[in-house]
Coordinates of C-alpha atoms and ligand atoms in Angstrom, one line a residue:
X1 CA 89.8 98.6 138.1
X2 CA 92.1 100.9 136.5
X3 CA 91.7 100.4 132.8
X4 CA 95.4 100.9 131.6
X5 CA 95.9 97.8 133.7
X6 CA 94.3 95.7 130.9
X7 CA 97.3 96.6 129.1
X8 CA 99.3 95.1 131.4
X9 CA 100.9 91.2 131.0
X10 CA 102.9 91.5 134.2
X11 CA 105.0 87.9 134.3
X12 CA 103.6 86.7 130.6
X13 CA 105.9 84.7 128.7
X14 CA 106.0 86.1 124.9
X15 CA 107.7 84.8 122.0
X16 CA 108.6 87.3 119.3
X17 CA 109.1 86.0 115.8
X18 CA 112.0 88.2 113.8
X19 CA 112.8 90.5 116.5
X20 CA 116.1 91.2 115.8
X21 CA 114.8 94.2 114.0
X22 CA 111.9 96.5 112.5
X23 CA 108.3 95.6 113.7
X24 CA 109.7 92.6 115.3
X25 CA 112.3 94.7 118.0
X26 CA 109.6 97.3 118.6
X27 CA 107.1 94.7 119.8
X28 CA 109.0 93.1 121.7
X29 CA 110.2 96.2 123.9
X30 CA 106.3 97.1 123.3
X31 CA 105.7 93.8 124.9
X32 CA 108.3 93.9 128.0
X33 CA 106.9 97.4 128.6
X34 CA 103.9 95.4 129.4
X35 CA 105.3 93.2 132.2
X36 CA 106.5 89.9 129.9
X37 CA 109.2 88.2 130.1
X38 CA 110.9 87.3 126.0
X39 CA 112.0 85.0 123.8
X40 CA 112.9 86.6 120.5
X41 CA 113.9 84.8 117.6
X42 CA 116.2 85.7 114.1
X43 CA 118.2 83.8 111.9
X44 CA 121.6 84.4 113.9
X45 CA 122.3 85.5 117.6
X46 CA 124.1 88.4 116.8
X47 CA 121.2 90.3 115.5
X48 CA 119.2 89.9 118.6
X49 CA 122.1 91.9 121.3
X50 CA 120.1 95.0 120.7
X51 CA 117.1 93.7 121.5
X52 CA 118.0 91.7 123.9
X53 CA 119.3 94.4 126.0
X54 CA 116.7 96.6 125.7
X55 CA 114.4 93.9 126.8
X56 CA 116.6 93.3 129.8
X57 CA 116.6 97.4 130.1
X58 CA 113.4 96.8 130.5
X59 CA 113.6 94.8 133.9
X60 CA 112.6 91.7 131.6
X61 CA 114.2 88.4 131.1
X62 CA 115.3 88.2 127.6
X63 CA 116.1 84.6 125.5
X64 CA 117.3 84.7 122.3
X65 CA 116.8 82.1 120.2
X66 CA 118.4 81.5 116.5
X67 CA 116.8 79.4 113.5
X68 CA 115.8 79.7 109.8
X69 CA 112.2 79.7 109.3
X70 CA 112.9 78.2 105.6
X71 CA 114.4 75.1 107.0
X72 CA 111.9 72.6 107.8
X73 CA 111.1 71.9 111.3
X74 CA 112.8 75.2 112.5
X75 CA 109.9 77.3 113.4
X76 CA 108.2 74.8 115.4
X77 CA 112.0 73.7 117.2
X78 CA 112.4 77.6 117.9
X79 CA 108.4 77.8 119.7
X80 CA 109.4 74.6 122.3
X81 CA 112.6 76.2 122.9
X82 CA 111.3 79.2 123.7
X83 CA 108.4 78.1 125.6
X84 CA 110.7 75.5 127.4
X85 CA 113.4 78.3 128.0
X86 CA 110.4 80.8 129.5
X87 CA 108.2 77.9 131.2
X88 CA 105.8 78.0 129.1
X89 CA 103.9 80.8 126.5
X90 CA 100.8 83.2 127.1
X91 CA 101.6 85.5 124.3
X92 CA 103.0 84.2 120.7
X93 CA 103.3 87.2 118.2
X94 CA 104.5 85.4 114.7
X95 CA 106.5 88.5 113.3
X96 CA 109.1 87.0 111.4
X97 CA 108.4 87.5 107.6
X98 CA 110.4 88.1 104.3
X99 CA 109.8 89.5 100.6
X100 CA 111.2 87.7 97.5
X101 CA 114.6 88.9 97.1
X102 CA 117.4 88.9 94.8
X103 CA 120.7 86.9 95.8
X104 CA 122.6 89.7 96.7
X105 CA 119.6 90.2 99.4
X106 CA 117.6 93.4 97.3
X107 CA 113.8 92.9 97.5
X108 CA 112.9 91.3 93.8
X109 CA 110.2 93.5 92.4
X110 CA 108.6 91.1 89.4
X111 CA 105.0 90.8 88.4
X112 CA 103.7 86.7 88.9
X113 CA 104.0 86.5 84.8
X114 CA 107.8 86.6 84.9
X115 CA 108.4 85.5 88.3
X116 CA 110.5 82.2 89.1
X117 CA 108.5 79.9 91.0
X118 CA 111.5 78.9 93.1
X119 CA 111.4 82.4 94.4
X120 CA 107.4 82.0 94.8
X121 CA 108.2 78.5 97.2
X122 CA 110.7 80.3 98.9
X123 CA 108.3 83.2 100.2
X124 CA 105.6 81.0 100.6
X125 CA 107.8 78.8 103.1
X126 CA 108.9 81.4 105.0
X127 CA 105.8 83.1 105.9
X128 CA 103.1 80.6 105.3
X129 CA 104.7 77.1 106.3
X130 CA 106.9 78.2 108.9
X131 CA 103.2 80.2 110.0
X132 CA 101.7 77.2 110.2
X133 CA 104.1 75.3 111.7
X134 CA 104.5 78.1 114.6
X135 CA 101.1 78.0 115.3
X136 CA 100.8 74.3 115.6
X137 CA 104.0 74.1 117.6
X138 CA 102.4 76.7 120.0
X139 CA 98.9 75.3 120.5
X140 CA 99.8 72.7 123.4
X141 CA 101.7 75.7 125.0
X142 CA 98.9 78.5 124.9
X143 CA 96.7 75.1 126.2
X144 CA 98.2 75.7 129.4
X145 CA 97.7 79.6 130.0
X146 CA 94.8 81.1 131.1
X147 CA 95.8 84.3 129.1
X148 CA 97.0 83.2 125.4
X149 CA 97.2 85.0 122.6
X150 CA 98.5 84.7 119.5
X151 CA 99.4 87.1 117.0
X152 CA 99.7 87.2 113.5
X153 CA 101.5 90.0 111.7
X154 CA 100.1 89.9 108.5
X155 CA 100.0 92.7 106.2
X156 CA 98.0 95.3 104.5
X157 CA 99.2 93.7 101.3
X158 CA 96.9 90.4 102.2
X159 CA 93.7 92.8 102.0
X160 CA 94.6 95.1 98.8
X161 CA 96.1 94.4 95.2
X162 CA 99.5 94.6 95.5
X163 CA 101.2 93.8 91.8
X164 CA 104.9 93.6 91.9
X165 CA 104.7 91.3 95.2
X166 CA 102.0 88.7 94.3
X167 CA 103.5 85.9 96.6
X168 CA 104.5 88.1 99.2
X169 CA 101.0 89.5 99.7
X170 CA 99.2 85.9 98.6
X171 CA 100.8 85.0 101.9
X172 CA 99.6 87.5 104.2
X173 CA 96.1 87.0 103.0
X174 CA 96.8 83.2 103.8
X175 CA 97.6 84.3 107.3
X176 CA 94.6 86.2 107.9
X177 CA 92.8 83.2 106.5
X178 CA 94.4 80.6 109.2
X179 CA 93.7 83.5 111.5
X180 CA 90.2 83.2 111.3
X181 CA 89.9 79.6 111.0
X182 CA 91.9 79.3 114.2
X183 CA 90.6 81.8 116.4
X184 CA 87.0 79.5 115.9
X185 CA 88.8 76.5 116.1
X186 CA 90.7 77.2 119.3
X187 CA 88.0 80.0 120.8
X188 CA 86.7 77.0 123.4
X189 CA 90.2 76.3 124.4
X190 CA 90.7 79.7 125.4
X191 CA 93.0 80.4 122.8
X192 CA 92.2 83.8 120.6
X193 CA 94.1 84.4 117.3
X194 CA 94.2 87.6 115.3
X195 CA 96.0 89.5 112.7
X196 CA 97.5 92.3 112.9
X197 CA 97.9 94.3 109.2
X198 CA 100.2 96.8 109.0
X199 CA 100.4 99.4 106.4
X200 CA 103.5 100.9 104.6
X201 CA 106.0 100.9 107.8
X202 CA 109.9 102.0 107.3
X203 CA 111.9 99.1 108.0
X204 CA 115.1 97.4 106.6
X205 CA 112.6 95.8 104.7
X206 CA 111.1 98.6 102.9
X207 CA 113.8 100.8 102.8
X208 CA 114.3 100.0 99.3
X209 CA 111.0 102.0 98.6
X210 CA 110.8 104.5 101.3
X211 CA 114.8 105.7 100.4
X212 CA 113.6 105.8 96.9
X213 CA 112.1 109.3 96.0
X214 CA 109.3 107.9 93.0
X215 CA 108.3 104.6 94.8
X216 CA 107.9 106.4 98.1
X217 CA 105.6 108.9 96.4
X218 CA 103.3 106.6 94.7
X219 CA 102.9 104.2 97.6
X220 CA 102.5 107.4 100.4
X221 CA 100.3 109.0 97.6
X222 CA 97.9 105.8 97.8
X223 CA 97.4 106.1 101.8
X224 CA 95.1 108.7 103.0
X225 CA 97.3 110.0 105.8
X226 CA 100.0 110.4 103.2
X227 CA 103.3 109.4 105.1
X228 CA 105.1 105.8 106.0
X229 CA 104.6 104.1 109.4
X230 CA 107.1 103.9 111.9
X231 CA 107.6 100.8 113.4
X232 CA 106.4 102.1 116.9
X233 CA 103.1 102.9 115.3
X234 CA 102.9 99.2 115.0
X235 CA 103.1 98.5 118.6
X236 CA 99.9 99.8 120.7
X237 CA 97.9 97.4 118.1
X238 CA 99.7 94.4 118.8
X239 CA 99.6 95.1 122.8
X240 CA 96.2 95.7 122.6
X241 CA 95.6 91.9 120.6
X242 CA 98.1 90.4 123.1
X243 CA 96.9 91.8 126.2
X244 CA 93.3 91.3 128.2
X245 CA 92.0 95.0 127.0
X246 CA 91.2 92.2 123.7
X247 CA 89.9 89.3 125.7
X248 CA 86.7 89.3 123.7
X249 CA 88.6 89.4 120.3
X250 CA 89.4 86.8 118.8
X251 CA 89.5 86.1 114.8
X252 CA 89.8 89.6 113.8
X253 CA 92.3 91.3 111.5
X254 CA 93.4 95.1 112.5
X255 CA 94.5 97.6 110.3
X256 CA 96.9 100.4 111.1
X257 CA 97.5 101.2 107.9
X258 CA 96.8 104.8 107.8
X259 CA 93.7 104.6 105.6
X260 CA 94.7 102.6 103.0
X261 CA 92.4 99.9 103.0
X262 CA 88.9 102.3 103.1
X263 CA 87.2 101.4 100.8
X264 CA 88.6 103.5 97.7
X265 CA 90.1 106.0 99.7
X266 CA 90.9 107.7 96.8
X267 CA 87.7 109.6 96.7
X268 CA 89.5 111.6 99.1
X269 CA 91.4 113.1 95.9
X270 CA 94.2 113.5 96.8
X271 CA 96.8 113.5 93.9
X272 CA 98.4 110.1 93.0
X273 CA 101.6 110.1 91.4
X274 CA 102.1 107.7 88.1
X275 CA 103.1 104.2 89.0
X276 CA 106.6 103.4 88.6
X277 CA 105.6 100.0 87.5
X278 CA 103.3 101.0 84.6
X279 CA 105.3 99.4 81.9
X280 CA 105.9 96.2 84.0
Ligands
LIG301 N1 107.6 97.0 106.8 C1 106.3 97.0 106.3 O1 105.9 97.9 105.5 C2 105.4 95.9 106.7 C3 104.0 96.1 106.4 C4 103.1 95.1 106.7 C5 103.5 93.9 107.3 N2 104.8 93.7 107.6 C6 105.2 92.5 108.2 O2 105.8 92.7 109.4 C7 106.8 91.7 109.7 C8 108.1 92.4 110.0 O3 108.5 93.2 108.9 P1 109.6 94.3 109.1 O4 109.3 95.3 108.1 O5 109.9 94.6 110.5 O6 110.8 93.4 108.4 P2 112.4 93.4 108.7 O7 112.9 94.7 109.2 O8 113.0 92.9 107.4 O9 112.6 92.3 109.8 C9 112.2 91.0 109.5 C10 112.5 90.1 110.7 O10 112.2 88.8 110.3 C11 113.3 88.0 110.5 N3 113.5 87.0 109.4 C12 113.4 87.3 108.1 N4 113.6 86.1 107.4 C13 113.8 85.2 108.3 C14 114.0 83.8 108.2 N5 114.1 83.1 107.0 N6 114.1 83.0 109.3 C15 114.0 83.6 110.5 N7 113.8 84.9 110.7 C16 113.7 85.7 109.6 C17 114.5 88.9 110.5 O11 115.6 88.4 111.2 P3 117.1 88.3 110.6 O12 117.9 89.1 111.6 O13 117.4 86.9 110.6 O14 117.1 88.9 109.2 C18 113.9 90.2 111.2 O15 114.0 90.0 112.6 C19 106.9 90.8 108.4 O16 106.1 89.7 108.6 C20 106.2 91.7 107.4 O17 105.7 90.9 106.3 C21 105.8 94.7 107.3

């Protein structure tokens, strides 16, 4: 055996979560690289073309699949459309994820004391119901594959303090929790379930920090190898999780987070620029 080929899902039906862009699109060509066959999912059609094609670029068959994940009953309508659309689902990767933000769509930076709890339920729905309500949709699905695997993309805000975005990063840790508890729940139905924790990673979501010279600094200065993520950098992690080179994993959460998380990295000394939220 060649062992590259455990990389391989040659014929896997996958459904991406909020692959219209970021993380989301780069797994997903990540994934049909691999041999699978997609269903991608974001709020409108539209923003899934570009994906859509590069999957089909790809040699893959590519379905895409619109739905808000803060409407009730939409995440778990999107996974039995797409497994119905694909025949079925090996591979679920739950990507699809938000921070609070403002009404003109800017990510709302407010500590937990003078936060709005509307705009705590609203985060909370997106990624931890409609998390739970994808992975109950999809367990009668993975049931029926002999190679299912399902992905959470938490965050390495569920694993370190991260002020500013209390509920976004309560949430992550939430998903590593139903991570764990699923991946012993479901481990004897041949199901495995992991996390995958990104750090830092330049997206439309965080371009609001990396594009912003004093918020970049402080949060690069805070991860050991002292730069942002690129999306891509996101990808061999989650094709490792999905694919068999994991088939002994199950209930794990992995970092690529550039250092971040060890254990007071800062030892390391490198210098750490003030906080731009010291007076907050
Ligand atoms: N970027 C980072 O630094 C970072 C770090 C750790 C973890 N993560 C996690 O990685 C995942 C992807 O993040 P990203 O940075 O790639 O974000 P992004 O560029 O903002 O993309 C988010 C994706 O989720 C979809 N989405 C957002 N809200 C939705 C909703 N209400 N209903 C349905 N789909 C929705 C978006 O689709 P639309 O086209 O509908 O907007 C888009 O496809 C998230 O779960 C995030 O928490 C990101």
């Amino acid at each position: 055996m060649n062992a590259l080929d455990l990389f391989r899902l040659e014929g896997a039906r996958a459904l991406v979560t909020g692959a219209s862009r970021g993380i989301g699109r780069a797994v997903a060509e990540g994934l049909a690289d691999a041999g699978c066959d997609l269903a991608v999912t974001a709020r409108t059609l539209p923003a899934l073309d570009a994906t859509v094609r590069a999957v089909e670029e790809r040699g893959r068959k590519a379905v895409a699949l619109d739905g808000d994940l803060a409407e009730p009953g939409v995440a778990a309508a999107l996974v039995d459309r797409a497994a119905a659309a694909l025949g079925g689902l090996d591979v679920v990767v739950h990507n699809a994820g938000t921070l609070p933000t403002a009404e003109d769509g800017s990510a709302l930076l407010v500590p937990l004391q003078h936060a709005e709890q509307r705009d705590w339920e609203t985060v909370i729905s997106i990624n931890l119901n409609a998390t739970a309500a994808v992975c109950r949709a999809s367990h009668p699905h993975l049931l029926e594959s002999d190679r299912a695997s399902l992905v959470l993309m938490s965050s390495i805000a569920g694993i370190v303090g991260t002020p500013m975005m209390e509920a976004y990063a309560a949430t992550k840790a939430a998903q590593l929790s139903l991570a764990r508890s699923l991946a012993v729940g479901w481990a004897r139905q041949g199901i495995r379930v992991n996390a995958l924790c990104p750090g830092w990673t330049r997206t439309d979501m965080t371009a609001f920090a990396s594009e912003a010279g004093p918020l970049s600094d402080w949060l690069t200065g805070h991860v050991p190898m002292g730069r942002w993520a690129t999306a891509d950098e996101v990808v061999g992690a989650t094709l490792f999780l999905a694919s068999p080179a994991a088939s002994f994993v199950t209930g794990h959460a992995l970092v690529v987070d550039g250092g971040l998380a060890v254990p007071d990295g800062g030892l390391a000394g490198h210098p750490k620029p003030p906080s731009p939220f010291a007076a907050a």
